[in-house]
Short mmCIF file of C-alpha atoms in Angstrom, two decimals:
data_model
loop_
_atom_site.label_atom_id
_atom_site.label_comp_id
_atom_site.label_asym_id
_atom_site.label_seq_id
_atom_site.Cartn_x
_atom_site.Cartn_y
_atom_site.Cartn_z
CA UNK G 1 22.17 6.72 2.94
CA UNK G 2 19.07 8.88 3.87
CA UNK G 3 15.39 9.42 2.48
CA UNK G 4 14.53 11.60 -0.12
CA UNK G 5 15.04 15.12 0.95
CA UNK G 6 14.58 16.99 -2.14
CA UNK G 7 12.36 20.45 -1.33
CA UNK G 8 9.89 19.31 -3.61
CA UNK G 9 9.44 16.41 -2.45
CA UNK G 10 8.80 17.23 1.22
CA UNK G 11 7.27 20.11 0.64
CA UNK G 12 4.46 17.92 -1.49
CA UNK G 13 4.53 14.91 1.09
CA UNK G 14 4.09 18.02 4.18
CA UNK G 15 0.55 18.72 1.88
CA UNK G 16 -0.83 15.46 1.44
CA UNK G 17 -0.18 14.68 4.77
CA UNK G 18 -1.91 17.43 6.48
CA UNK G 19 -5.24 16.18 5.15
CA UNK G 20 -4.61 13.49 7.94
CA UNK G 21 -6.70 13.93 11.30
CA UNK G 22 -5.69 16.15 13.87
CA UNK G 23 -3.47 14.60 16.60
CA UNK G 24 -1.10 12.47 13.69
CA UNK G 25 2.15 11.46 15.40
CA UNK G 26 5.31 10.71 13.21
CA UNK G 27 7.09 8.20 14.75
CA UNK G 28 10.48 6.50 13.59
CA UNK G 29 11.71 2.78 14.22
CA UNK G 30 14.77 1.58 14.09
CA UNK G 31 14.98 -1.81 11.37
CA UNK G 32 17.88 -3.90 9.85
CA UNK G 33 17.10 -1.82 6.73
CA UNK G 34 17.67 1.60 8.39
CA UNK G 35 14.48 3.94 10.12
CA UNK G 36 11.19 3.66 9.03
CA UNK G 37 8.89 6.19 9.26
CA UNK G 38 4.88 5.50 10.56
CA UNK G 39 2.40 7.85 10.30
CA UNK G 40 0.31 6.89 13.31
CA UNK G 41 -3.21 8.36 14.48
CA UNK G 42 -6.21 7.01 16.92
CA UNK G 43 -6.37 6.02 20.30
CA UNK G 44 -2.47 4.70 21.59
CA UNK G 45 -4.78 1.75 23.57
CA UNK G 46 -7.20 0.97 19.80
CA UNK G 47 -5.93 -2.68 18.17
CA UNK G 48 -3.22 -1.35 16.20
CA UNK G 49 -3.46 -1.69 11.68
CA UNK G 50 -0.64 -1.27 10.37
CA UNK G 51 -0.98 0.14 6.66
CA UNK G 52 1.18 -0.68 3.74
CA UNK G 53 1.43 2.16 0.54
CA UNK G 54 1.54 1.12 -2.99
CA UNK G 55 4.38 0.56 -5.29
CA UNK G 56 5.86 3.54 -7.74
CA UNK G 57 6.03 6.16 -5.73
CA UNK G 58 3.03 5.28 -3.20
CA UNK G 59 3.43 6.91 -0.01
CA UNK G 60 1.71 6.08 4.10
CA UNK G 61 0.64 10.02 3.13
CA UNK G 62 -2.04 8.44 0.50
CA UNK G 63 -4.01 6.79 3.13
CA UNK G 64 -5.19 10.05 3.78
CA UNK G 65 -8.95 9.74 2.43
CA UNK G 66 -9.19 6.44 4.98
CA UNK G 67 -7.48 7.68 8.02
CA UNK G 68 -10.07 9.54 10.26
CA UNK G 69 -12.44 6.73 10.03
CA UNK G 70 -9.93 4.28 10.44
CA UNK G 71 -8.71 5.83 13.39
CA UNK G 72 -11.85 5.43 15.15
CA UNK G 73 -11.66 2.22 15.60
CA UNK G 74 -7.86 1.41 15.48
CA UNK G 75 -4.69 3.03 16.09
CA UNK G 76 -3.55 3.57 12.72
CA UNK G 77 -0.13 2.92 11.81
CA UNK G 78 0.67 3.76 8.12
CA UNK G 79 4.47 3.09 7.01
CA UNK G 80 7.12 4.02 4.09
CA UNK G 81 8.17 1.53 2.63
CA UNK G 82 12.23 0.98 2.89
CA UNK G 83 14.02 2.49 -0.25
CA UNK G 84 10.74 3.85 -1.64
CA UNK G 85 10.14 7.41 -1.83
CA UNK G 86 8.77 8.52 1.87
CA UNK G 87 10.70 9.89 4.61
CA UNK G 88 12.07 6.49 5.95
CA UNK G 89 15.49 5.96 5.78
CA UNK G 90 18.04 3.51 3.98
CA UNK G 91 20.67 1.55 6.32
CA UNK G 92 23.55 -0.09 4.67
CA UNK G 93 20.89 -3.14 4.27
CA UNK G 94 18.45 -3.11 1.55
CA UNK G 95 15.33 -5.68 1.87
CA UNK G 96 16.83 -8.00 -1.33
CA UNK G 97 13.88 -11.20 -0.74
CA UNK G 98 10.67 -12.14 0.54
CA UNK G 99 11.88 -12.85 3.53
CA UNK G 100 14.13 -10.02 4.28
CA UNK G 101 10.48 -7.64 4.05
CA UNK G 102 8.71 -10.11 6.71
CA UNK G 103 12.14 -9.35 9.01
CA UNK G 104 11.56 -5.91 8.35
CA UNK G 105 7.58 -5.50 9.01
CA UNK G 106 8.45 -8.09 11.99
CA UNK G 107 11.38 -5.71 13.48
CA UNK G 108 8.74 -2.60 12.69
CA UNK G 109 6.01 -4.18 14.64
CA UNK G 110 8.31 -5.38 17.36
CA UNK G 111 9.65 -1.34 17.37
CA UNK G 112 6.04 -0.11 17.66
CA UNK G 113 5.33 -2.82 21.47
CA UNK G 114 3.02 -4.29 18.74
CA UNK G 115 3.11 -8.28 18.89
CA UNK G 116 -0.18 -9.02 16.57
CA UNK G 117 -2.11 -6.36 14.38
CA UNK G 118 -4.25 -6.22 11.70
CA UNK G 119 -2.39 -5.71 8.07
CA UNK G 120 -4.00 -4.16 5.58
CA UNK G 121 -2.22 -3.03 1.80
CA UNK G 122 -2.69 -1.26 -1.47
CA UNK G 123 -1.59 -2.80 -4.71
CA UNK G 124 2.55 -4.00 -4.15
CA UNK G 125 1.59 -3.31 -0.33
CA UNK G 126 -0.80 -5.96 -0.25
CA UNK G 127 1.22 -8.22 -1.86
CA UNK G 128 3.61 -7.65 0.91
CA UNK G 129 1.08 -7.78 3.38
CA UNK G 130 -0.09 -10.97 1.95
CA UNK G 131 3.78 -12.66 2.41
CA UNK G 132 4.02 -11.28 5.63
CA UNK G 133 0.41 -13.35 6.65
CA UNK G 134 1.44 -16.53 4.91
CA UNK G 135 5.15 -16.53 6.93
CA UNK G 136 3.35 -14.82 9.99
CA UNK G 137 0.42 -16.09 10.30
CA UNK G 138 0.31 -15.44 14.18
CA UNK G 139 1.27 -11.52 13.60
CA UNK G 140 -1.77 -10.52 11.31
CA UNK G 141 -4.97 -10.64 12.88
CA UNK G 142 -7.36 -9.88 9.90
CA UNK G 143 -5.69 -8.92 6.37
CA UNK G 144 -7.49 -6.36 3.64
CA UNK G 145 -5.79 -6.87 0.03
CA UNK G 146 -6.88 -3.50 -2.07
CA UNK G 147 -6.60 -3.96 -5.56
CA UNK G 148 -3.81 -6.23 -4.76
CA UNK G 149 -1.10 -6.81 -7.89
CA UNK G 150 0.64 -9.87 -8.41
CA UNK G 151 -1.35 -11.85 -5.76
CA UNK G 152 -3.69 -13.89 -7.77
CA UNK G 153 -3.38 -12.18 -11.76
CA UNK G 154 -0.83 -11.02 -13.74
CA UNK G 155 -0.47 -7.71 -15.14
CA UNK G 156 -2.33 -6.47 -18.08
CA UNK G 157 0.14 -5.86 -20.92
CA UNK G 158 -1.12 -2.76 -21.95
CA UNK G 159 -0.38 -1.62 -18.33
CA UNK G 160 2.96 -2.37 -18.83
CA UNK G 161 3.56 -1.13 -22.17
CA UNK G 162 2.20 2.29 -20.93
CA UNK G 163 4.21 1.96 -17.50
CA UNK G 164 7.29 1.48 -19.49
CA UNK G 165 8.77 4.90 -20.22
CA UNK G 166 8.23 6.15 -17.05
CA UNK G 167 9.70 3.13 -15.55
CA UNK G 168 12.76 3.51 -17.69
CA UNK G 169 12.79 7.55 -17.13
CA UNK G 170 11.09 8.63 -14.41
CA UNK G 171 9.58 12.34 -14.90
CA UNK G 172 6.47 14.14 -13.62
CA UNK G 173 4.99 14.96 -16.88
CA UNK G 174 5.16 10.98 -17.81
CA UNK G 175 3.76 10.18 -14.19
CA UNK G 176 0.99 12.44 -15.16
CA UNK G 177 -0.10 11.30 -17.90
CA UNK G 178 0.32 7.87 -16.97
CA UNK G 179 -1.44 8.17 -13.73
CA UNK G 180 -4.38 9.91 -16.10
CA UNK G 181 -4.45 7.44 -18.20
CA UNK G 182 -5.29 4.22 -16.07
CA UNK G 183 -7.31 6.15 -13.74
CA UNK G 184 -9.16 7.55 -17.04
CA UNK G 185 -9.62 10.78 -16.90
CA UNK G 186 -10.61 11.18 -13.71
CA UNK G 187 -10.38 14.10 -11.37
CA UNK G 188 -7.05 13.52 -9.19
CA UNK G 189 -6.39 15.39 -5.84
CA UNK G 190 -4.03 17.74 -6.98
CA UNK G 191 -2.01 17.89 -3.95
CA UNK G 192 -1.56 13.71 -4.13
CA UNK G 193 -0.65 14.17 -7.95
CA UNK G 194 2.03 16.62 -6.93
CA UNK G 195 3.20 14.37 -4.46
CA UNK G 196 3.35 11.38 -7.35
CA UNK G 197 5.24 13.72 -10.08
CA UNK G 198 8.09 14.91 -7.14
CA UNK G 199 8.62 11.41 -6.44
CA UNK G 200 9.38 10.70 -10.03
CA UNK G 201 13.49 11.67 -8.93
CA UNK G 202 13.25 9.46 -5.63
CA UNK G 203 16.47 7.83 -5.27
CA UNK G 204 15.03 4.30 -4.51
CA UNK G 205 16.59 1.38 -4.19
CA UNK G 206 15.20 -1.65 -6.38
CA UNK G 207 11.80 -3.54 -4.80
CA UNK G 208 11.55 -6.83 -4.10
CA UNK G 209 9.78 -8.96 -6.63
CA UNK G 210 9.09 -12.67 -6.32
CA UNK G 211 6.43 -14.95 -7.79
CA UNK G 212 2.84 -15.03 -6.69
CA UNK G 213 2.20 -16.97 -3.69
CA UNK G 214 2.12 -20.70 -3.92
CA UNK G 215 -2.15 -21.87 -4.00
CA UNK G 216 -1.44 -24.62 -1.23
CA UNK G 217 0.07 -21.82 0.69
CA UNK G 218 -3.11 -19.45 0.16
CA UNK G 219 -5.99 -22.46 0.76
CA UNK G 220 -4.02 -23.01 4.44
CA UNK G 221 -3.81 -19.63 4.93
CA UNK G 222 -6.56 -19.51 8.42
CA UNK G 223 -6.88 -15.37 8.49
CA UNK G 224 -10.16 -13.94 8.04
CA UNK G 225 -9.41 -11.41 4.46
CA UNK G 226 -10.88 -8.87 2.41
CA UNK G 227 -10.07 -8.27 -0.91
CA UNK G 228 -11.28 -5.14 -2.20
CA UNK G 229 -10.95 -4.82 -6.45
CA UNK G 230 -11.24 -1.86 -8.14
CA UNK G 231 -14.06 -2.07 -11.02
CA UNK G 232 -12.05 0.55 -13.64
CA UNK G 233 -8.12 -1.11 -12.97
CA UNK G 234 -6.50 -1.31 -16.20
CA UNK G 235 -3.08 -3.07 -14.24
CA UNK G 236 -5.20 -6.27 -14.25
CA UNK G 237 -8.50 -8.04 -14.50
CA UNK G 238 -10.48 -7.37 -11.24
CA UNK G 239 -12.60 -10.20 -12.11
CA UNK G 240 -9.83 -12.95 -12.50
CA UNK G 241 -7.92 -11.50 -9.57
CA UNK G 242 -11.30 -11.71 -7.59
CA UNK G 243 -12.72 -15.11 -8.52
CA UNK G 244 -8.81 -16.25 -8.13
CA UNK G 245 -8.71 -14.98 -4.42
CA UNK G 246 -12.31 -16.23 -3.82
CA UNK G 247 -11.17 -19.80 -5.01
CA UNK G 248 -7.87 -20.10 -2.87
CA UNK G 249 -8.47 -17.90 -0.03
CA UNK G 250 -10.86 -19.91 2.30
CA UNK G 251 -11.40 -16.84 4.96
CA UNK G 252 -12.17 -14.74 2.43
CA UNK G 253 -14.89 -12.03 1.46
CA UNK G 254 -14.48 -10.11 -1.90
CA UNK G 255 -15.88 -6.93 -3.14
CA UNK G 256 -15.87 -4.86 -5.82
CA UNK G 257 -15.31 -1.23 -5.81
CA UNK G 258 -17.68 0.38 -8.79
CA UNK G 259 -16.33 3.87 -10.51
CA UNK G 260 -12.85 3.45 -9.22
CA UNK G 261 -9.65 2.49 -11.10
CA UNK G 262 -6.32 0.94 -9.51
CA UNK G 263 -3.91 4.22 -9.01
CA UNK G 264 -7.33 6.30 -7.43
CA UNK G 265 -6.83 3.98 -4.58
CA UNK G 266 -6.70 4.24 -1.84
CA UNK G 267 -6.72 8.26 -1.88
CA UNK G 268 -10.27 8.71 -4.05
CA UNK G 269 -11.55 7.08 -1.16
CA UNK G 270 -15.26 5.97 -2.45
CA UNK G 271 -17.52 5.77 0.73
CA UNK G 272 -17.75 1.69 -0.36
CA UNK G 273 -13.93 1.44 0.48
CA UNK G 274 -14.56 2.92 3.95
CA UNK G 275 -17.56 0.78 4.37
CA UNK G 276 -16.05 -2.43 3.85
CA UNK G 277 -13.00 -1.39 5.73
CA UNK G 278 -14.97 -0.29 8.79
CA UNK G 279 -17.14 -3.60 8.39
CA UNK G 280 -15.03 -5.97 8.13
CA UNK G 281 -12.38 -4.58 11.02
CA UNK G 282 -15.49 -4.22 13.44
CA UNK G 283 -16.74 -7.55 12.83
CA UNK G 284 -16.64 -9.60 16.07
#
């Protein structure tokens, strides 16, 4: 099985990903779960930060808005996720638990010479992320959670109501107007929204779900974290999932991130989400 190689498709990733910094490398690694592809950019000797892309349709592409300053003070490593639309590519093995996605990020870090990094993800990528520090805890360095789903709060019922049809019957026009409506209106980079409606016809394999993570696991969890909520999400309450996080997480700091919704992250790229990024990763 291969990635998606629909025209479209690459043809709208090849966009979105030129708005990356000069000097990008794309690298492949080999996994259990077939080749992954990392987008990979700053110094080769930085710390390395490996970056994890939302769910539904969410590409290492959409880190675009963070990557420049980022990559000044890391080597940037952004990923596609395996059987998720991006240009990695499906083995005969698809990641089925928990466990089989901390094999895979461990046999992608182990590909890359990379024995600890820091981990940072957006939405279902932090909730991997998150896992992969709780099994891993000697891997991750520091962790940033952005908006993370399914970490600390469930998901808004409206959300899913409105997610539903295009869930069931993936199209662009129903991407569209479901990415307009929970971001609310507001103005989308047209070359990421292109990129959203070609993977509507990815042929992805089914993610792996699971329960939240277990609160004794989270209050012995000893890596320093940022959670970063978006202030507009309509996919959950920021202020449960924050005051949640804040109450478990004992290496914590939380912030909110005003004017911004869930699906504007992380390419809207507010200059508070590069702040706290660049803080907390340069913190001694």
């Amino acid at each position: 099985m291969t990635g998606h190689d629909s025209d479209a498709f690459r043809v709208a990733y090849d966009r979105v990903l030129a708005k990356w910094p000069a000097g990008r490398e794309a690298l492949t690694v080999p996994t259990p779960f077939g080749e992954t592809r990392v987008n990979a950019c700053g110094p080769r000797d930085a710390p390395p930060l490996l970056l994890l892309p939302g769910g539904g349709g969410a590409t290492s592409a959409s880190w675009y808005a963070q990557a420049a300053a980022l990559a000044r003070i890391r080597r940037v490593l952004a990923v596609d996720l395996p059987g998720a639309p991006g240009l990695s590519r499906a083995g005969d093995r698809h990641p089925r638990t928990v466990a089989d996605l901390a094999g895979w990020l461990d046999a992608v870090l182990a590909g890359l010479g990379v024995a600890a990094a820091d981990v940072g993800g957006h939405s279902y990528g932090a909730w991997i992320a998150l896992h992969h520090a709780l099994r891993a805890p000697a891997r991750v360095r520091r962790l940033f959670l952005l908006d993370p789903t399914q970490c600390f709060a469930g998901f808004k019922a409206a959300y899913l109501l409105r997610a539903l049809p295009m869930l069931l019957r993936p199209a662009p026009r129903r991407v569209r107007a479901f990415l307009e409506w929970e971001t609310g209106g507001a103005r989308l980079d047209p070359d990421w929204l292109r990129l959203q409606e070609a993977a509507a016809g990815f042929p992805s394999a089914r993610p792996v779900t699971g329960p939240r993570p277990a609160p004794k696991a989270l209050r012995a969890l000893r890596v320093p974290v940022l959670l970063l909520v978006a202030a507009n999400s309509r996919t959950h309450d920021p202020q449960e999932v924050r005051g949640r996080a804040g109450a478990l997480l004992p290496h914590a700091e939380t912030a909110v991130l005003p004017g911004v919704s869930h699906h504007a992250l992380p390419q809207a790229g507010p200059v508070t989400l590069t702040r706290h990024l660049t803080d907390f990763l340069s913190a001694p």
